[in-house]
């Protein structure tokens, strides 16, 4: 059986590494976007226009159903893998502890149950993070809980958790 071609790409509400994630998405032609509610808002904060993506033919799924209806596409063999990039501290924590109460965490849980590989770019993983807020650069100090959740997620089967852009690109190359 041939592998499915499409990539399900989840965007959560992280400004950190949003630009780098969008730059990679822009170079791929087989991506459908899945947005958390915060992801949809943060894209606007950083001046991304979803209409432009729709006009280019990118399918966009927003978090508008309580049951995360789009996850059913994972059962239909549509997707080769799930990428969540950038992944907020909140999403990493939820995924690490098995919560699935929104579109992205449901996609992650169902991908795991279908044994579809996932790549997660956990962005708050260094002791000091210098990041672009909408109007200025800010310095943040991720807490022990963020670093612990990152480590916990790394222990999951079929999940590659990366913490930098180069490793994200390498992980994508591997599943291509
Ligand atoms: C402009 C802006 C930038 C943000 N950047 C980050 C970030 O880099 N990392 C993070 O963990 N949360 C960030 N947040 C907070 C998240 O959006 C918030 O925790 C949200 O509840 C995450 O929901 P989600 O994980 O479902 O996307 C940001 C919020 C705003 C308004």
mmCIF file of N, CA, C and O in Angstrom, residues 7-14 17 21 25 34 36 81-88 91-92 95 102-109 111 117-123 153 159-162 168 172:
data_model
loop_
_atom_site.group_PDB
_atom_site.id
_atom_site.type_symbol
_atom_site.label_atom_id
_atom_site.label_comp_id
_atom_site.label_asym_id
_atom_site.label_seq_id
_atom_site.Cartn_x
_atom_site.Cartn_y
_atom_site.Cartn_z
ATOM 1 N N UNK A 7 0.137 15.987 4.910
ATOM 2 C CA UNK A 7 0.606 16.251 6.272
ATOM 3 C C UNK A 7 -0.452 17.092 6.990
ATOM 4 O O UNK A 7 -0.905 18.109 6.445
ATOM 5 N N UNK A 8 -0.857 16.648 8.179
ATOM 6 C CA UNK A 8 -1.741 17.467 9.022
ATOM 7 C C UNK A 8 -0.828 18.315 9.899
ATOM 8 O O UNK A 8 -0.009 17.767 10.646
ATOM 9 N N UNK A 9 -0.947 19.638 9.789
ATOM 10 C CA UNK A 9 -0.043 20.528 10.540
ATOM 11 C C UNK A 9 -0.852 21.346 11.544
ATOM 12 O O UNK A 9 -1.675 22.170 11.150
ATOM 13 N N UNK A 10 -0.598 21.117 12.812
ATOM 14 C CA UNK A 10 -1.297 21.853 13.859
ATOM 15 C C UNK A 10 -0.517 23.074 14.295
ATOM 16 O O UNK A 10 0.688 22.996 14.540
ATOM 17 N N UNK A 11 -1.216 24.204 14.359
ATOM 18 C CA UNK A 11 -0.593 25.448 14.842
ATOM 19 C C UNK A 11 -1.281 25.844 16.143
ATOM 20 O O UNK A 11 -2.505 25.976 16.189
ATOM 21 N N UNK A 12 -0.500 26.012 17.199
ATOM 22 C CA UNK A 12 -1.078 26.436 18.476
ATOM 23 C C UNK A 12 -0.693 27.895 18.740
ATOM 24 O O UNK A 12 0.002 28.512 17.924
ATOM 25 N N UNK A 13 -1.132 28.407 19.883
ATOM 26 C CA UNK A 13 -1.024 29.851 20.109
ATOM 27 C C UNK A 13 0.320 30.336 20.594
ATOM 28 O O UNK A 13 0.413 31.047 21.586
ATOM 29 N N UNK A 14 1.372 29.958 19.887
ATOM 30 C CA UNK A 14 2.722 30.351 20.265
ATOM 31 C C UNK A 14 3.303 31.341 19.260
ATOM 32 O O UNK A 14 3.357 31.049 18.058
ATOM 33 N N UNK A 17 8.703 30.860 17.479
ATOM 34 C CA UNK A 17 8.879 29.939 16.349
ATOM 35 C C UNK A 17 7.663 29.836 15.427
ATOM 36 O O UNK A 17 7.567 28.888 14.644
ATOM 37 N N UNK A 21 7.950 28.263 11.621
ATOM 38 C CA UNK A 21 7.016 27.196 11.241
ATOM 39 C C UNK A 21 6.300 27.573 9.944
ATOM 40 O O UNK A 21 6.160 26.744 9.030
ATOM 41 N N UNK A 25 6.033 25.691 6.290
ATOM 42 C CA UNK A 25 4.725 25.390 5.681
ATOM 43 C C UNK A 25 4.661 25.969 4.264
ATOM 44 O O UNK A 25 4.192 25.318 3.332
ATOM 45 N N UNK A 34 -4.396 22.808 10.851
ATOM 46 C CA UNK A 34 -5.343 22.627 11.942
ATOM 47 C C UNK A 34 -4.971 23.653 13.010
ATOM 48 O O UNK A 34 -3.827 23.670 13.467
ATOM 49 N N UNK A 36 -5.497 25.607 16.707
ATOM 50 C CA UNK A 36 -6.165 25.728 18.012
ATOM 51 C C UNK A 36 -6.827 27.107 18.024
ATOM 52 O O UNK A 36 -6.499 27.987 17.210
ATOM 53 N N UNK A 81 1.449 12.008 8.408
ATOM 54 C CA UNK A 81 1.903 12.335 9.761
ATOM 55 C C UNK A 81 1.213 13.586 10.265
ATOM 56 O O UNK A 81 0.570 14.308 9.484
ATOM 57 N N UNK A 82 1.363 13.804 11.558
ATOM 58 C CA UNK A 82 0.878 15.035 12.191
ATOM 59 C C UNK A 82 2.101 15.813 12.675
ATOM 60 O O UNK A 82 2.994 15.235 13.302
ATOM 61 N N UNK A 83 2.123 17.100 12.344
ATOM 62 C CA UNK A 83 3.167 17.978 12.889
ATOM 63 C C UNK A 83 2.466 19.035 13.737
ATOM 64 O O UNK A 83 1.473 19.624 13.283
ATOM 65 N N UNK A 84 2.928 19.247 14.961
ATOM 66 C CA UNK A 84 2.407 20.351 15.766
ATOM 67 C C UNK A 84 3.562 21.320 15.974
ATOM 68 O O UNK A 84 4.516 21.026 16.706
ATOM 69 N N UNK A 85 3.498 22.438 15.297
ATOM 70 C CA UNK A 85 4.602 23.395 15.331
ATOM 71 C C UNK A 85 4.101 24.786 14.966
ATOM 72 O O UNK A 85 3.545 24.949 13.883
ATOM 73 N N UNK A 86 4.258 25.767 15.833
ATOM 74 C CA UNK A 86 4.842 25.659 17.152
ATOM 75 C C UNK A 86 3.836 25.073 18.154
ATOM 76 O O UNK A 86 2.632 25.255 17.988
ATOM 77 N N UNK A 87 4.361 24.399 19.168
ATOM 78 C CA UNK A 87 3.513 23.848 20.227
ATOM 79 C C UNK A 87 3.706 24.661 21.500
ATOM 80 O O UNK A 87 4.836 24.806 21.984
ATOM 81 N N UNK A 88 2.626 25.222 22.016
ATOM 82 C CA UNK A 88 2.699 26.017 23.258
ATOM 83 C C UNK A 88 3.023 25.124 24.459
ATOM 84 O O UNK A 88 2.848 23.899 24.417
ATOM 85 N N UNK A 91 -0.160 23.199 25.227
ATOM 86 C CA UNK A 91 -0.429 22.016 24.392
ATOM 87 C C UNK A 91 0.536 20.883 24.739
ATOM 88 O O UNK A 91 0.128 19.717 24.817
ATOM 89 N N UNK A 92 1.806 21.221 24.962
ATOM 90 C CA UNK A 92 2.784 20.180 25.329
ATOM 91 C C UNK A 92 2.352 19.510 26.638
ATOM 92 O O UNK A 92 2.359 18.283 26.763
ATOM 93 N N UNK A 95 -0.738 17.278 26.022
ATOM 94 C CA UNK A 95 -0.391 16.062 25.271
ATOM 95 C C UNK A 95 0.395 15.104 26.157
ATOM 96 O O UNK A 95 0.158 13.897 26.136
ATOM 97 N N UNK A 102 -9.308 19.460 22.837
ATOM 98 C CA UNK A 102 -9.434 20.476 21.779
ATOM 99 C C UNK A 102 -8.917 19.871 20.473
ATOM 100 O O UNK A 102 -8.499 18.697 20.450
ATOM 101 N N UNK A 103 -8.980 20.639 19.405
ATOM 102 C CA UNK A 103 -8.663 20.065 18.084
ATOM 103 C C UNK A 103 -7.238 19.519 18.014
ATOM 104 O O UNK A 103 -7.004 18.419 17.505
ATOM 105 N N UNK A 104 -6.280 20.254 18.542
ATOM 106 C CA UNK A 104 -4.882 19.833 18.385
ATOM 107 C C UNK A 104 -4.557 18.638 19.286
ATOM 108 O O UNK A 104 -3.934 17.666 18.853
ATOM 109 N N UNK A 105 -5.012 18.712 20.529
ATOM 110 C CA UNK A 105 -4.706 17.587 21.428
ATOM 111 C C UNK A 105 -5.472 16.330 21.000
ATOM 112 O O UNK A 105 -4.995 15.213 21.188
ATOM 113 N N UNK A 106 -6.633 16.518 20.390
ATOM 114 C CA UNK A 106 -7.366 15.368 19.841
ATOM 115 C C UNK A 106 -6.661 14.780 18.626
ATOM 116 O O UNK A 106 -6.597 13.554 18.476
ATOM 117 N N UNK A 107 -6.169 15.662 17.758
ATOM 118 C CA UNK A 107 -5.424 15.168 16.587
ATOM 119 C C UNK A 107 -4.225 14.354 17.066
ATOM 120 O O UNK A 107 -3.932 13.282 16.544
ATOM 121 N N UNK A 108 -3.547 14.869 18.096
ATOM 122 C CA UNK A 108 -2.363 14.189 18.613
ATOM 123 C C UNK A 108 -2.742 12.829 19.218
ATOM 124 O O UNK A 108 -2.098 11.813 18.940
ATOM 125 N N UNK A 109 -3.786 12.818 20.027
ATOM 126 C CA UNK A 109 -4.190 11.561 20.674
ATOM 127 C C UNK A 109 -4.648 10.535 19.636
ATOM 128 O O UNK A 109 -4.261 9.358 19.688
ATOM 129 N N UNK A 111 -3.930 10.464 16.398
ATOM 130 C CA UNK A 111 -2.789 10.028 15.571
ATOM 131 C C UNK A 111 -2.059 8.908 16.290
ATOM 132 O O UNK A 111 -1.717 7.875 15.707
ATOM 133 N N UNK A 117 2.659 8.646 12.781
ATOM 134 C CA UNK A 117 3.720 9.370 13.500
ATOM 135 C C UNK A 117 3.428 10.865 13.674
ATOM 136 O O UNK A 117 2.777 11.469 12.818
ATOM 137 N N UNK A 118 3.908 11.399 14.762
ATOM 138 C CA UNK A 118 3.757 12.842 15.026
ATOM 139 C C UNK A 118 5.122 13.473 15.268
ATOM 140 O O UNK A 118 6.033 12.823 15.793
ATOM 141 N N UNK A 119 5.210 14.734 14.887
ATOM 142 C CA UNK A 119 6.388 15.546 15.208
ATOM 143 C C UNK A 119 5.876 16.749 15.990
ATOM 144 O O UNK A 119 4.929 17.414 15.554
ATOM 145 N N UNK A 120 6.464 17.002 17.142
ATOM 146 C CA UNK A 120 6.034 18.139 17.962
ATOM 147 C C UNK A 120 7.227 19.062 18.173
ATOM 148 O O UNK A 120 8.283 18.618 18.651
ATOM 149 N N UNK A 121 7.059 20.325 17.806
ATOM 150 C CA UNK A 121 8.102 21.314 18.071
ATOM 151 C C UNK A 121 7.712 22.059 19.350
ATOM 152 O O UNK A 121 6.886 22.965 19.338
ATOM 153 N N UNK A 122 8.296 21.595 20.458
ATOM 154 C CA UNK A 122 8.021 22.212 21.756
ATOM 155 C C UNK A 122 8.945 23.405 21.898
ATOM 156 O O UNK A 122 10.167 23.252 21.929
ATOM 157 N N UNK A 123 8.367 24.569 21.988
ATOM 158 C CA UNK A 123 9.188 25.778 21.812
ATOM 159 C C UNK A 123 9.811 26.324 23.092
ATOM 160 O O UNK A 123 10.822 27.010 23.034
ATOM 161 N N UNK A 153 6.997 14.029 27.208
ATOM 162 C CA UNK A 153 6.464 13.806 25.857
ATOM 163 C C UNK A 153 7.462 13.043 24.989
ATOM 164 O O UNK A 153 7.080 12.271 24.112
ATOM 165 N N UNK A 159 6.354 9.389 18.398
ATOM 166 C CA UNK A 159 6.362 10.862 18.499
ATOM 167 C C UNK A 159 7.806 11.357 18.503
ATOM 168 O O UNK A 159 8.613 10.903 19.317
ATOM 169 N N UNK A 160 8.126 12.262 17.585
ATOM 170 C CA UNK A 160 9.440 12.928 17.617
ATOM 171 C C UNK A 160 9.226 14.308 18.212
ATOM 172 O O UNK A 160 8.456 15.101 17.649
ATOM 173 N N UNK A 161 9.860 14.561 19.324
ATOM 174 C CA UNK A 161 9.731 15.890 19.942
ATOM 175 C C UNK A 161 11.026 16.640 19.674
ATOM 176 O O UNK A 161 12.106 16.155 20.033
ATOM 177 N N UNK A 162 10.918 17.772 19.020
ATOM 178 C CA UNK A 162 12.123 18.534 18.678
ATOM 179 C C UNK A 162 12.082 19.878 19.389
ATOM 180 O O UNK A 162 11.014 20.351 19.801
ATOM 181 N N UNK A 168 13.603 20.059 13.511
ATOM 182 C CA UNK A 168 12.258 19.977 12.920
ATOM 183 C C UNK A 168 12.369 19.635 11.430
ATOM 184 O O UNK A 168 11.695 18.725 10.936
ATOM 185 N N UNK A 172 11.111 16.229 9.495
ATOM 186 C CA UNK A 172 10.179 16.273 8.350
ATOM 187 C C UNK A 172 10.779 15.525 7.170
ATOM 188 O O UNK A 172 10.080 14.759 6.482
#
